[in-house]
Tab-separated table of C-alpha atoms in Angstrom:
chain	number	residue	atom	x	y	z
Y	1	UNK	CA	4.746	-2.941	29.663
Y	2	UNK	CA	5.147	0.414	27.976
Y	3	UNK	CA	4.088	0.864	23.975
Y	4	UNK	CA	7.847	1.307	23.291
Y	5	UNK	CA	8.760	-1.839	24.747
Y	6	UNK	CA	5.859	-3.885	24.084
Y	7	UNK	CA	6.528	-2.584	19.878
Y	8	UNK	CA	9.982	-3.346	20.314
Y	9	UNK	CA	9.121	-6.907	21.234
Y	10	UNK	CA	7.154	-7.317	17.880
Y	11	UNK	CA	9.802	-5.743	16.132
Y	12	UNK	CA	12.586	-7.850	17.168
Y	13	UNK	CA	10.906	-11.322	16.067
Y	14	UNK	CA	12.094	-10.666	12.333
Y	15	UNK	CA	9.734	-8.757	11.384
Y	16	UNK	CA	11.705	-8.328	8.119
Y	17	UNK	CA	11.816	-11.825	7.690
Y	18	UNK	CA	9.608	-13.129	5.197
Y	19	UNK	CA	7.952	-16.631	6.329
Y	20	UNK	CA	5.481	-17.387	3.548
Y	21	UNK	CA	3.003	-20.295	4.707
Y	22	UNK	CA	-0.564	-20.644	6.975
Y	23	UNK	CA	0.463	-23.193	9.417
Y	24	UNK	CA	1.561	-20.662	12.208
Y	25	UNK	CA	-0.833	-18.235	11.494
Y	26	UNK	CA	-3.859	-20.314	11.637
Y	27	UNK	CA	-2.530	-21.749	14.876
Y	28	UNK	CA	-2.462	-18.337	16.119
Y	29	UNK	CA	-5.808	-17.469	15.342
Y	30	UNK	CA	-7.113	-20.541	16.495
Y	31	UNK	CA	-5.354	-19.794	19.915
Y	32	UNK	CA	-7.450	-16.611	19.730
Y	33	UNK	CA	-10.754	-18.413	19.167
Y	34	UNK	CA	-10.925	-17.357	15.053
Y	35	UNK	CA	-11.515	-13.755	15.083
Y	36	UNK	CA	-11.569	-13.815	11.603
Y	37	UNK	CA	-14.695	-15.706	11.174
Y	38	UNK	CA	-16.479	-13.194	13.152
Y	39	UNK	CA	-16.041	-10.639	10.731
Y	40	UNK	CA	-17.218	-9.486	7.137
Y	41	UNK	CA	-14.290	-8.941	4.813
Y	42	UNK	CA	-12.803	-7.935	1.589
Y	43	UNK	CA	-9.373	-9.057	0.894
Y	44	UNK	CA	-7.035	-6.926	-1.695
Y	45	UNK	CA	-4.019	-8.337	-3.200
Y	46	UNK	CA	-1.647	-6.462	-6.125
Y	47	UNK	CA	1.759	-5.116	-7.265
Y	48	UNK	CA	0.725	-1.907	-7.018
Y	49	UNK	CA	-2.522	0.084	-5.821
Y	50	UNK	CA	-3.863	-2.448	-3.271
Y	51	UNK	CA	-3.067	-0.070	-0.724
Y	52	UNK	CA	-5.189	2.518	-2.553
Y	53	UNK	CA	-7.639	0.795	-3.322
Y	54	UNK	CA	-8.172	-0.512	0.121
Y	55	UNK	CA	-8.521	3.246	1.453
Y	56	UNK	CA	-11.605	3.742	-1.234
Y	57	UNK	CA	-13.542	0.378	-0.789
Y	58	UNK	CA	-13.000	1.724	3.560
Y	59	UNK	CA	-13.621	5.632	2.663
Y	60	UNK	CA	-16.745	4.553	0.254
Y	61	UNK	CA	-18.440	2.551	3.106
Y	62	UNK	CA	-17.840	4.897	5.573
Y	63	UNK	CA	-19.704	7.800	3.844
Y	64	UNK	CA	-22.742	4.747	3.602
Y	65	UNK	CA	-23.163	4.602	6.824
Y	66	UNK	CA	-20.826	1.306	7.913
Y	67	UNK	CA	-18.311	0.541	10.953
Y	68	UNK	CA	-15.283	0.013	8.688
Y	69	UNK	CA	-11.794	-1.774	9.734
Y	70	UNK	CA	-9.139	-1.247	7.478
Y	71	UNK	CA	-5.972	-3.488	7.824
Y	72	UNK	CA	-2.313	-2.286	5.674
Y	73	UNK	CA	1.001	-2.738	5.536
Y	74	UNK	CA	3.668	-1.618	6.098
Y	75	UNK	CA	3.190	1.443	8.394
Y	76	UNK	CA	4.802	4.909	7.507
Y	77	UNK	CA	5.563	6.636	11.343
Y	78	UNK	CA	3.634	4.725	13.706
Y	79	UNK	CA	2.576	1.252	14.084
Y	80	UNK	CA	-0.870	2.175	14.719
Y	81	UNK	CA	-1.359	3.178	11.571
Y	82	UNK	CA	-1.950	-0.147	10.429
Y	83	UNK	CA	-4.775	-1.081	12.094
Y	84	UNK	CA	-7.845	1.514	11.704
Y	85	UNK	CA	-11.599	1.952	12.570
Y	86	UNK	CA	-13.184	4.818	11.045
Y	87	UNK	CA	-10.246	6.340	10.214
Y	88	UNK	CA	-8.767	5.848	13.966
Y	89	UNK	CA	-6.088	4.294	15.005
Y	90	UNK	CA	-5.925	1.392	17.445
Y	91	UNK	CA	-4.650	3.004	20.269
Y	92	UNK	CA	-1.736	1.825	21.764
Y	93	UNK	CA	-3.036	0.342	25.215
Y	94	UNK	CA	-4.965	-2.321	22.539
Y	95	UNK	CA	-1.630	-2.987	21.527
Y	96	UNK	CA	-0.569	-3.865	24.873
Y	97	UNK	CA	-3.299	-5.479	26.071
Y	98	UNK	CA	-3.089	-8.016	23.154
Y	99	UNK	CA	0.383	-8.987	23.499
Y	100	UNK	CA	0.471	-8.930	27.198
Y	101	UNK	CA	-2.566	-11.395	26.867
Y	102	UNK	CA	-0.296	-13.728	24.482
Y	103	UNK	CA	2.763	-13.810	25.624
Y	104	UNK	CA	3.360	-17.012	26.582
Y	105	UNK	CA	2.005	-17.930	23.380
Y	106	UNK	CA	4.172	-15.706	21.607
Y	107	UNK	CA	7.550	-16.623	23.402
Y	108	UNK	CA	7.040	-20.157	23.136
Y	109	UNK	CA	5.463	-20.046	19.351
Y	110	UNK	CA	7.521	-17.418	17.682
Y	111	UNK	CA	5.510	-16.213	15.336
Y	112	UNK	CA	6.437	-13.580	13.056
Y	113	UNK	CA	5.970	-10.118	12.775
Y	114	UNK	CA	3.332	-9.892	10.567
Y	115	UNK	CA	1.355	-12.960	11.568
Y	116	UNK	CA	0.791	-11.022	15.253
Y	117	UNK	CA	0.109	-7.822	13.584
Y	118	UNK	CA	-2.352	-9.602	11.109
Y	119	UNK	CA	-4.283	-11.451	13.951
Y	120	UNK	CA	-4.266	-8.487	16.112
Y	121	UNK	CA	-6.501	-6.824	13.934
Y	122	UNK	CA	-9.032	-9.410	12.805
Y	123	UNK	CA	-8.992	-9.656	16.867
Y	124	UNK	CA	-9.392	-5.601	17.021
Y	125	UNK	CA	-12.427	-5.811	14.343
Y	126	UNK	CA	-14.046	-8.819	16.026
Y	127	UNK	CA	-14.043	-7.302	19.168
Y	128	UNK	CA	-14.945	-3.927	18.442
Y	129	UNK	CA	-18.056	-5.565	15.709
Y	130	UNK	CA	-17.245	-3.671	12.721
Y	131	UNK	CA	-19.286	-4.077	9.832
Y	132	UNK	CA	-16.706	-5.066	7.285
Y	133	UNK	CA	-12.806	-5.138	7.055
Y	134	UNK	CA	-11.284	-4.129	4.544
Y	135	UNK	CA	-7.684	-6.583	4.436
Y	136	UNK	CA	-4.694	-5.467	2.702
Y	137	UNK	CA	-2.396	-8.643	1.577
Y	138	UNK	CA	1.274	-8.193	2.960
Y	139	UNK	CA	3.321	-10.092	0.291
Y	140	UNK	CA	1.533	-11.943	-2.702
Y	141	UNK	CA	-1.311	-13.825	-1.783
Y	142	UNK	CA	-1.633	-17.627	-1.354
Y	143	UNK	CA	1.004	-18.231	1.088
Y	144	UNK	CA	0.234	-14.345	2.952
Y	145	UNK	CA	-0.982	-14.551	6.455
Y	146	UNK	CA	-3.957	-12.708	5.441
Y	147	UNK	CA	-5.454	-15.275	3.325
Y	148	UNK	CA	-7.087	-17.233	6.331
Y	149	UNK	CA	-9.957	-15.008	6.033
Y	150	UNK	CA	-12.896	-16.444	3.833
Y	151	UNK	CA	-14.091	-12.918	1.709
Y	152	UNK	CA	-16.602	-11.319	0.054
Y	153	UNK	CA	-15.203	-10.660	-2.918
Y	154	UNK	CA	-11.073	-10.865	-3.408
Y	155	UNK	CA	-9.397	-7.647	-4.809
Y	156	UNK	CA	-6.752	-8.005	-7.210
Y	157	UNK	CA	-5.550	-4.300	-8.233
Y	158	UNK	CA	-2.585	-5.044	-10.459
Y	159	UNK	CA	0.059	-7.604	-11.175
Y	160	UNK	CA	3.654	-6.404	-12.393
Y	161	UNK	CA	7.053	-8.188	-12.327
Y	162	UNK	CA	8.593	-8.137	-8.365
Y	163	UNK	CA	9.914	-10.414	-5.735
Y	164	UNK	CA	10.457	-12.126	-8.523
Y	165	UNK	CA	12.393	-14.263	-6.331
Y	166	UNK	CA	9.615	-15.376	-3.730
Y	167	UNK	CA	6.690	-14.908	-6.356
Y	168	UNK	CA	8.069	-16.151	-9.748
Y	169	UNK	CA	9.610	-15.008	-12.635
Y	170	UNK	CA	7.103	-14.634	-14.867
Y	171	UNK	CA	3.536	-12.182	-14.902
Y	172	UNK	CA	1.658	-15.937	-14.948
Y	173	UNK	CA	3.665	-17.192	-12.180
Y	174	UNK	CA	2.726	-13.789	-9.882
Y	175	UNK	CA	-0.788	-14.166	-11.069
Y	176	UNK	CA	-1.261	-17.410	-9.689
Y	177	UNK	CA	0.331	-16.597	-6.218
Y	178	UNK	CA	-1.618	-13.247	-5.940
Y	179	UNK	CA	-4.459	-15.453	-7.248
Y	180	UNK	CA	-4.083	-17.315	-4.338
Y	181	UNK	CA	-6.904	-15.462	-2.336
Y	182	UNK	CA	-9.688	-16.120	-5.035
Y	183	UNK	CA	-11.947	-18.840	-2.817
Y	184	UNK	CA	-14.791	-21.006	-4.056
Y	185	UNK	CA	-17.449	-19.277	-5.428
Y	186	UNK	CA	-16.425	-15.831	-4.360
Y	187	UNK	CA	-16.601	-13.265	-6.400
Y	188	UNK	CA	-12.756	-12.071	-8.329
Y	189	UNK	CA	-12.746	-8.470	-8.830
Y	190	UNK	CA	-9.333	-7.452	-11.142
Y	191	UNK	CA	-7.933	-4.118	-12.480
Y	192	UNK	CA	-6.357	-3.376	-15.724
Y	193	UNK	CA	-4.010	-6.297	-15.924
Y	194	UNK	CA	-1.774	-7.595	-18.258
Y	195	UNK	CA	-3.121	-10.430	-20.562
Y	196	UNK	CA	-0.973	-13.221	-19.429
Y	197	UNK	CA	-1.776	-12.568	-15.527
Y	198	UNK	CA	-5.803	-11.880	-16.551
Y	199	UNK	CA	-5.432	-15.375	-18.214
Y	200	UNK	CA	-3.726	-16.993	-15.239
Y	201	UNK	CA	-6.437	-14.963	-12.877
Y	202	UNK	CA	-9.381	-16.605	-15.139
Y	203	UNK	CA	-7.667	-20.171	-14.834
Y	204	UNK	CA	-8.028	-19.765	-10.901
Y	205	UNK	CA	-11.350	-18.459	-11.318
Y	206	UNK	CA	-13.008	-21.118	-13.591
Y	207	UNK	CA	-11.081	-24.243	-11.971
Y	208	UNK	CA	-12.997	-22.547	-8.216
Y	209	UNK	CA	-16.478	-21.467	-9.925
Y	210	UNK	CA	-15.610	-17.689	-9.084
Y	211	UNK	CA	-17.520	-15.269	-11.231
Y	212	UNK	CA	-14.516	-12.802	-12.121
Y	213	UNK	CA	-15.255	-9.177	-12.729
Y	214	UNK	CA	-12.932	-7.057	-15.234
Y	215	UNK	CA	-12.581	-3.693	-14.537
Y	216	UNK	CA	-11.620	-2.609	-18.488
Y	217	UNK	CA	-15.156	-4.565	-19.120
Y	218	UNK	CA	-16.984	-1.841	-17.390
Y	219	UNK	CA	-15.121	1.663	-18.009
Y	220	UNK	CA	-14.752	4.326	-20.714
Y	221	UNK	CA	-11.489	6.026	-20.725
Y	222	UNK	CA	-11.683	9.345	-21.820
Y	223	UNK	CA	-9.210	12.253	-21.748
Y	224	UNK	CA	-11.112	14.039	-18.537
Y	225	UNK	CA	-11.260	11.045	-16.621
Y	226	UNK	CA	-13.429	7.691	-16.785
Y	227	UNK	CA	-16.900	6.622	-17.265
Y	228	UNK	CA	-17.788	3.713	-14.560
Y	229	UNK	CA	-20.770	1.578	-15.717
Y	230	UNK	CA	-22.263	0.456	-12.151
Y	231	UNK	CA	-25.947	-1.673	-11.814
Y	232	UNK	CA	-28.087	1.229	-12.196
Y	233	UNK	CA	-25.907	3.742	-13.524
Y	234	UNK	CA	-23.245	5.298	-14.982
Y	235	UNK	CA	-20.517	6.983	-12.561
Y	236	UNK	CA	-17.813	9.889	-13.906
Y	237	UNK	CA	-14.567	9.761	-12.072
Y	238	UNK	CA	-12.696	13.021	-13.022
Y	239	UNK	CA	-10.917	13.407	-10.084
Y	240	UNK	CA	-10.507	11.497	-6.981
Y	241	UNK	CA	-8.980	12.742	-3.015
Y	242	UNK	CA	-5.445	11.148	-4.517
Y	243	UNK	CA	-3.617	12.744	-7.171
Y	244	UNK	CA	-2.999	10.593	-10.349
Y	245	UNK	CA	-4.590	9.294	-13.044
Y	246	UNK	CA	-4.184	5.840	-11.746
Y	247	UNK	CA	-6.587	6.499	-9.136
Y	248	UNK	CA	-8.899	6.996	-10.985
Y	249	UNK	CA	-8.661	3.481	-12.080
Y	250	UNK	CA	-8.205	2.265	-8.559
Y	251	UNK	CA	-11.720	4.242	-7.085
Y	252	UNK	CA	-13.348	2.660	-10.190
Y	253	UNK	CA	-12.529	-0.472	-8.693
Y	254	UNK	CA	-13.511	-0.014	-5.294
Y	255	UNK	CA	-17.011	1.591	-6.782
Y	256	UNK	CA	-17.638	-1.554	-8.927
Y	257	UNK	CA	-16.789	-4.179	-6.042
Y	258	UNK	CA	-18.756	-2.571	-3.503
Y	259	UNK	CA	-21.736	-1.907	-6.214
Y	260	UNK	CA	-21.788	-5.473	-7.162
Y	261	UNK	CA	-21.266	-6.968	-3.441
Y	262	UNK	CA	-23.299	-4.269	-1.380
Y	263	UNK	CA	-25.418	-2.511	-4.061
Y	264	UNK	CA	-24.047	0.812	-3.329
Y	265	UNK	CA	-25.541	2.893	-5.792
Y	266	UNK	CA	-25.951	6.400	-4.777
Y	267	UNK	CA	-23.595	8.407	-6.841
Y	268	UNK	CA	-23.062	11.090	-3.839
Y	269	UNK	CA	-21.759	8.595	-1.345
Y	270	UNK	CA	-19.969	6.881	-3.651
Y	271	UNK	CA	-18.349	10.275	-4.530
Y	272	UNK	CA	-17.878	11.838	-1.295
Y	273	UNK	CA	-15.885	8.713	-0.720
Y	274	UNK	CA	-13.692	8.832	-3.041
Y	275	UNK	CA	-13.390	12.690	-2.371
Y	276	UNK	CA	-12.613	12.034	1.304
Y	277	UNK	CA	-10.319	9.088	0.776
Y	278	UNK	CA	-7.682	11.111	2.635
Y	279	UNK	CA	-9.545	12.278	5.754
Y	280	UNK	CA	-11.009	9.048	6.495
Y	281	UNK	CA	-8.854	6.454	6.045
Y	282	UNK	CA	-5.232	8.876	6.851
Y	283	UNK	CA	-3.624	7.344	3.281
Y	284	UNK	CA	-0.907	9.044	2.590
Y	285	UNK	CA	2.506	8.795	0.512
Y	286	UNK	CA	0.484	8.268	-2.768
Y	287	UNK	CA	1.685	11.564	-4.573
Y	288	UNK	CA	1.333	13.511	-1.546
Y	289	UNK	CA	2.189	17.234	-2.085
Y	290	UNK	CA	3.597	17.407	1.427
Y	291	UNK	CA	4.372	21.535	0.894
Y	292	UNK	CA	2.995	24.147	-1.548
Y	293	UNK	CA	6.160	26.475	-1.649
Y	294	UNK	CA	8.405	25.266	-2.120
Y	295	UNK	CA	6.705	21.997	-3.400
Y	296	UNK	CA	7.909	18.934	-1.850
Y	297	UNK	CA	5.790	15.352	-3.162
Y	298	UNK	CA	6.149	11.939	-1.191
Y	299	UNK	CA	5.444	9.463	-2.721
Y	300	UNK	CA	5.463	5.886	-2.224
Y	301	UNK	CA	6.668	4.326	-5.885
Y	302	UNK	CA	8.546	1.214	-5.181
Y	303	UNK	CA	8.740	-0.585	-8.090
Y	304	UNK	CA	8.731	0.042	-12.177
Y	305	UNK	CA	5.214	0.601	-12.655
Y	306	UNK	CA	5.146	2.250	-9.707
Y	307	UNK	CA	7.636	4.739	-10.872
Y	308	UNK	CA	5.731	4.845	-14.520
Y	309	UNK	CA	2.831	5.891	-12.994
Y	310	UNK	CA	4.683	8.721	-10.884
Y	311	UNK	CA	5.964	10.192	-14.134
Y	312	UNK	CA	2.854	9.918	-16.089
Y	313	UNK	CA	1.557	12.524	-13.777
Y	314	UNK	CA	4.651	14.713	-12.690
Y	315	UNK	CA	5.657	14.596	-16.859
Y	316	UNK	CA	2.336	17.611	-16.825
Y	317	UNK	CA	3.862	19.770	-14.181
Y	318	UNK	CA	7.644	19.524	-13.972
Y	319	UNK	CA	8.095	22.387	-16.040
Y	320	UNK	CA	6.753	24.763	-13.991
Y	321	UNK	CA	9.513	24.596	-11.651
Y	322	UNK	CA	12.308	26.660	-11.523
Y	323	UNK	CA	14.416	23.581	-10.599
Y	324	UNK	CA	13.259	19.899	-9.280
Y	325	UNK	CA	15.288	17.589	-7.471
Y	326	UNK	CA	14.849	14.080	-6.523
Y	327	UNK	CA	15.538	11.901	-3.196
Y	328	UNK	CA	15.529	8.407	-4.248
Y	329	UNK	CA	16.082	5.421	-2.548
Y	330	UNK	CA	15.237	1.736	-3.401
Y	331	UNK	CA	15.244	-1.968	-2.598
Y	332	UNK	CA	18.045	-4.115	-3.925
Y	333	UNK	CA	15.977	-6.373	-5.844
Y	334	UNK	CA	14.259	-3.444	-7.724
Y	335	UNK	CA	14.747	-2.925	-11.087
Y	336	UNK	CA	17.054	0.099	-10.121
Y	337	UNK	CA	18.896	0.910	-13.923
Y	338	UNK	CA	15.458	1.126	-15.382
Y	339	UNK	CA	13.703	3.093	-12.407
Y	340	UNK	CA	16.739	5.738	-12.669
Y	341	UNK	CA	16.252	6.041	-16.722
Y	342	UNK	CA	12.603	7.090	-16.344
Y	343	UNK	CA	13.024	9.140	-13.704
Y	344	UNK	CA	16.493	11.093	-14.784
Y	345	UNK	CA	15.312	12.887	-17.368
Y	346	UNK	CA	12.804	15.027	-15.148
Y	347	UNK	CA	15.292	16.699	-12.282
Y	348	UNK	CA	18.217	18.468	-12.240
Y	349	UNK	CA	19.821	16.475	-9.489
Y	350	UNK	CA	19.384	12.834	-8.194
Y	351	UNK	CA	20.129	12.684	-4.314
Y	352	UNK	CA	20.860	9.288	-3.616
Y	353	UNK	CA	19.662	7.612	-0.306
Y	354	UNK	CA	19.002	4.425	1.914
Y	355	UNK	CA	16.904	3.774	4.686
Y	356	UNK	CA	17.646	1.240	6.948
Y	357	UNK	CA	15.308	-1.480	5.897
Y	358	UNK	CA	17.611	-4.504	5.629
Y	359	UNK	CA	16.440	-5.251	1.921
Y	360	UNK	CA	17.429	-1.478	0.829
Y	361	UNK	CA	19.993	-1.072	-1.841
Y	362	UNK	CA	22.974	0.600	-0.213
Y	363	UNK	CA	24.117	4.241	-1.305
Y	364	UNK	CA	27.569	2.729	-2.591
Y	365	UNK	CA	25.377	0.366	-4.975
Y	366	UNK	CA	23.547	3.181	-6.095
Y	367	UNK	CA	26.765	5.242	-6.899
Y	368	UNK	CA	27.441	2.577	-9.132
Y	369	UNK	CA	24.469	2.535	-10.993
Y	370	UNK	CA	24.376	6.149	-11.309
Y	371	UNK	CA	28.062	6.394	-12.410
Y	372	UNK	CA	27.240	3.749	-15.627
Y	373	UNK	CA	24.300	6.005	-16.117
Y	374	UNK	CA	25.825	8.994	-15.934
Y	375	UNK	CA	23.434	10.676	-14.041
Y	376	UNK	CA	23.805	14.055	-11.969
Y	377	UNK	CA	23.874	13.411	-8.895
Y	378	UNK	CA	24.697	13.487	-4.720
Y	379	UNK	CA	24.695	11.465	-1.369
Y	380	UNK	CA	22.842	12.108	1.373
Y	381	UNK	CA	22.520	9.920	4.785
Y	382	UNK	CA	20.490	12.190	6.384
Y	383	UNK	CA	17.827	13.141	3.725
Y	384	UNK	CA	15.487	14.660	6.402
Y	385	UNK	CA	18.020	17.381	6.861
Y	386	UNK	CA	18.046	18.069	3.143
Y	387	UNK	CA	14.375	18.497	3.190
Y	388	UNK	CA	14.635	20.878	6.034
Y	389	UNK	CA	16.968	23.219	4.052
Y	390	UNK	CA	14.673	23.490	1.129
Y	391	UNK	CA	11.385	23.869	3.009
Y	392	UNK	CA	13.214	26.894	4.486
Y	393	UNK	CA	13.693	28.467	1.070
Y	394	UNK	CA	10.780	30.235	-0.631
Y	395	UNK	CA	11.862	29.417	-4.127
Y	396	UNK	CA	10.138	27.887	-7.252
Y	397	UNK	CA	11.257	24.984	-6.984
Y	398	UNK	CA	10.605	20.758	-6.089
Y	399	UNK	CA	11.806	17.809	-4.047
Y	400	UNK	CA	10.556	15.024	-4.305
Y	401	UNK	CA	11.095	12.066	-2.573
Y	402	UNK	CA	10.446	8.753	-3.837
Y	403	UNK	CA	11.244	5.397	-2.995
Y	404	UNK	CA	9.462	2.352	-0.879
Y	405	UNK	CA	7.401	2.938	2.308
Y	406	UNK	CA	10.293	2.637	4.734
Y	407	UNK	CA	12.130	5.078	3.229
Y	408	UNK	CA	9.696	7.557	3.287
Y	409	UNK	CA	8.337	6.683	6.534
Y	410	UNK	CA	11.738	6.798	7.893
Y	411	UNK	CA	12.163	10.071	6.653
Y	412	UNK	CA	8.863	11.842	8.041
Y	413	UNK	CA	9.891	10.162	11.632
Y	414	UNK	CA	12.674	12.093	11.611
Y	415	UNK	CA	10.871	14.867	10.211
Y	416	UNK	CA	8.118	15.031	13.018
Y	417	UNK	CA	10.679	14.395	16.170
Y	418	UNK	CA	12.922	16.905	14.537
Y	419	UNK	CA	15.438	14.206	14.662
Y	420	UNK	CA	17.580	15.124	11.371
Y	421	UNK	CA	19.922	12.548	11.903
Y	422	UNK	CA	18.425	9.485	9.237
């Protein structure tokens, strides 16, 4: 079994199908002797900066010292990239080995996608005795394969309005399946979160005797950045290895949780971690300025607030730019009209895309939106070749493309095999 055909066994048991519930993956993972029990975790749930957050809380420990696993979803080029050790990749003859190893037990169980990725790498961390492992939830929280794992501390970064039609309708109703992976007595760590889901969050955590932890209780905002109060200390956070004011907020986090939980205190490594969030963990797609000249920014804004936060921090440099332009894409069950309006006012052309994923909005439903809107702008099925163009002119100018993960990802694969044909 080669990696191609070994990933394209994986890939064909629905891996877009979403199959909320324990049952199979706890079966799994008992088949595999509970490799999730043999390791120290933190588990990180949100609408938006989980992914981000999970980079610090690895990046952080890795600069104290620790053997760190880090666990997200979904992957941008390469499978690998899910699964990581210090930074590195599980290589792909892991891969192999594991599902080799369980294929009976995956032919005659069927388990999804994402359950076999998810108890691939507790069995990856487990095996290869990391310290801690740092556990990215895939969708929600109480239903998510992930939440099999008794924590630490549980991670809830933010909690906005989306899959409204798995999660609920309502910020409450999201709370309380994100809140999902708060356990007895273990500590609740939450960002900046609207009152209705930090009410729902402190229902959870008083009916399970979890002492909950609110970020906005323990920083200063000021204009330069934010003032962290730790144990011992007060930390600054002026700038972080992500661009965005938002991650600021999100290293806070991952300071205070790992303060609190590990007592790490010493304002350099806590700095150089959140310096060197990119080098050691390999995050990218979080406003990442992919070329200086001309500038072209990925990033990964898949939802409302996602796209709120973009603009907060492209609003203080758009001018400079001769021109800007925008590859978009989105899911179907995005707010799409409202995305658009925030975003339109800030390029001179929308270039409307899709990727493949089967949830993605088509181009045609797009067009429509855009047309109502009356919005400037193009479509393009093979975006990659659109960036290729632009990179070749040395102009003033930006592209950005923004959308979901697949999208983007999509788009660099083609990039890197020089396969302009997405």
């Amino acid at each position: 079994m080669n990696i191609d055909f070994a990933l394209e066994k994986i890939y064909s048991l629905k891996q877009f199908h979403v199959k909320l519930g324990l049952d199979n993956i706890t079966d799994l993972l008992s088949h595999l002797g509970n490799p999730q029990y043999k390791i120290k975790t933190f588990h990180v749930a949100g609408s938006n900066g989980k992914g981000s957050t999970c980079s610090f809380l690895a990046s952080i420990l890795q600069e104290a010292g620790f053997k760190v696993g880090l666990y997200t979803s979904p992957h941008f080029v390469r499978f690998n990239e899910r699964i990581r050790i210090n930074g590195q990749e599980i290589v792909d003859e892991k891969i192999i080995e594991f599902l080799e190893k369980n294929k009976q037990y995956i032919d005659e169980k069927k388990p999804t996608f994402f359950e076999i990725t998810t108890a691939m790498a507790f069995e990856h961390f487990a095996k290869n005795k990391v310290d801690y492992a740092i556990i990215e939830t895939g969708l929600g929280g109480r239903l998510d394969a992930t939440n099999t794992i008794t924590p630490l501390a549980s991670v809830i970064t933010s909690i906005s309005l989306e899959h409204s039609h798995i999660l609920g309708e309502s910020l409450s109703e999201i709370a309380y399946e994100k809140g999902g992976i708060i356990k007895n007595k273990i500590p609740v760590f939450i960002g900046v979160i609207p009152k209705e889901a930090e009410d729902k969050i402190g229902e959870i955590c008083k009916e399970r005797n979890s002492e909950l932890f609110k970020l906005k209780d323990f920083i200063i905002e000021k204009e330069a950045g934010i003032t962290l109060t730790l144990k011992e200390e007060l930390l600054k956070i002026n700038n972080t290895g992500l661009k965005g004011k938002y991650q600021l907020f999100n290293s806070a986090l991952a300071s205070k949780v790992l303060n609190e939980m590990l007592a790490v205190n010493k304002y350099k490594i806590i700095q150089k971690g959140i310096d060197n969030v990119m080098c050691n963990t390999g995050i990218q797609g979080r406003y990442e300025l992919y070329n200086q000249t001309p500038a072209v920014i990925f990033d990964a804004a898949h939802n409302l607030e996602g796209v709120e936060q973009f603009i907060q921090e492209f609003k203080q440099e758009y001018k400079k730019y001769d021109e800007t332009y925008l590859i978009f894409g989105a899911m179907k069950d995005k707010p799409i009209v409202k995305m658009l309006k925030i975003l339109a006012p800030y390029f001179n052309r929308i270039i409307l895309t899709a990727s493949d994923y089967e949830r993605a909005a088509s181009i045609n439903d797009l067009t429509i939106i855009s047309n109502d809107l009356k919005l400037n702008y193009s479509c393009e099925v093979k975006p990659a070749s659109v960036i290729d163009a632009f990179l070749k002119k040395n102009e003033n100018k930006c592209l950005v493309v923004l959308g979901s993960i697949y999208l983007i990802g999509g788009i660099k694969s083609k990039m890197i095999h020089k396969r302009l044909d997405f």
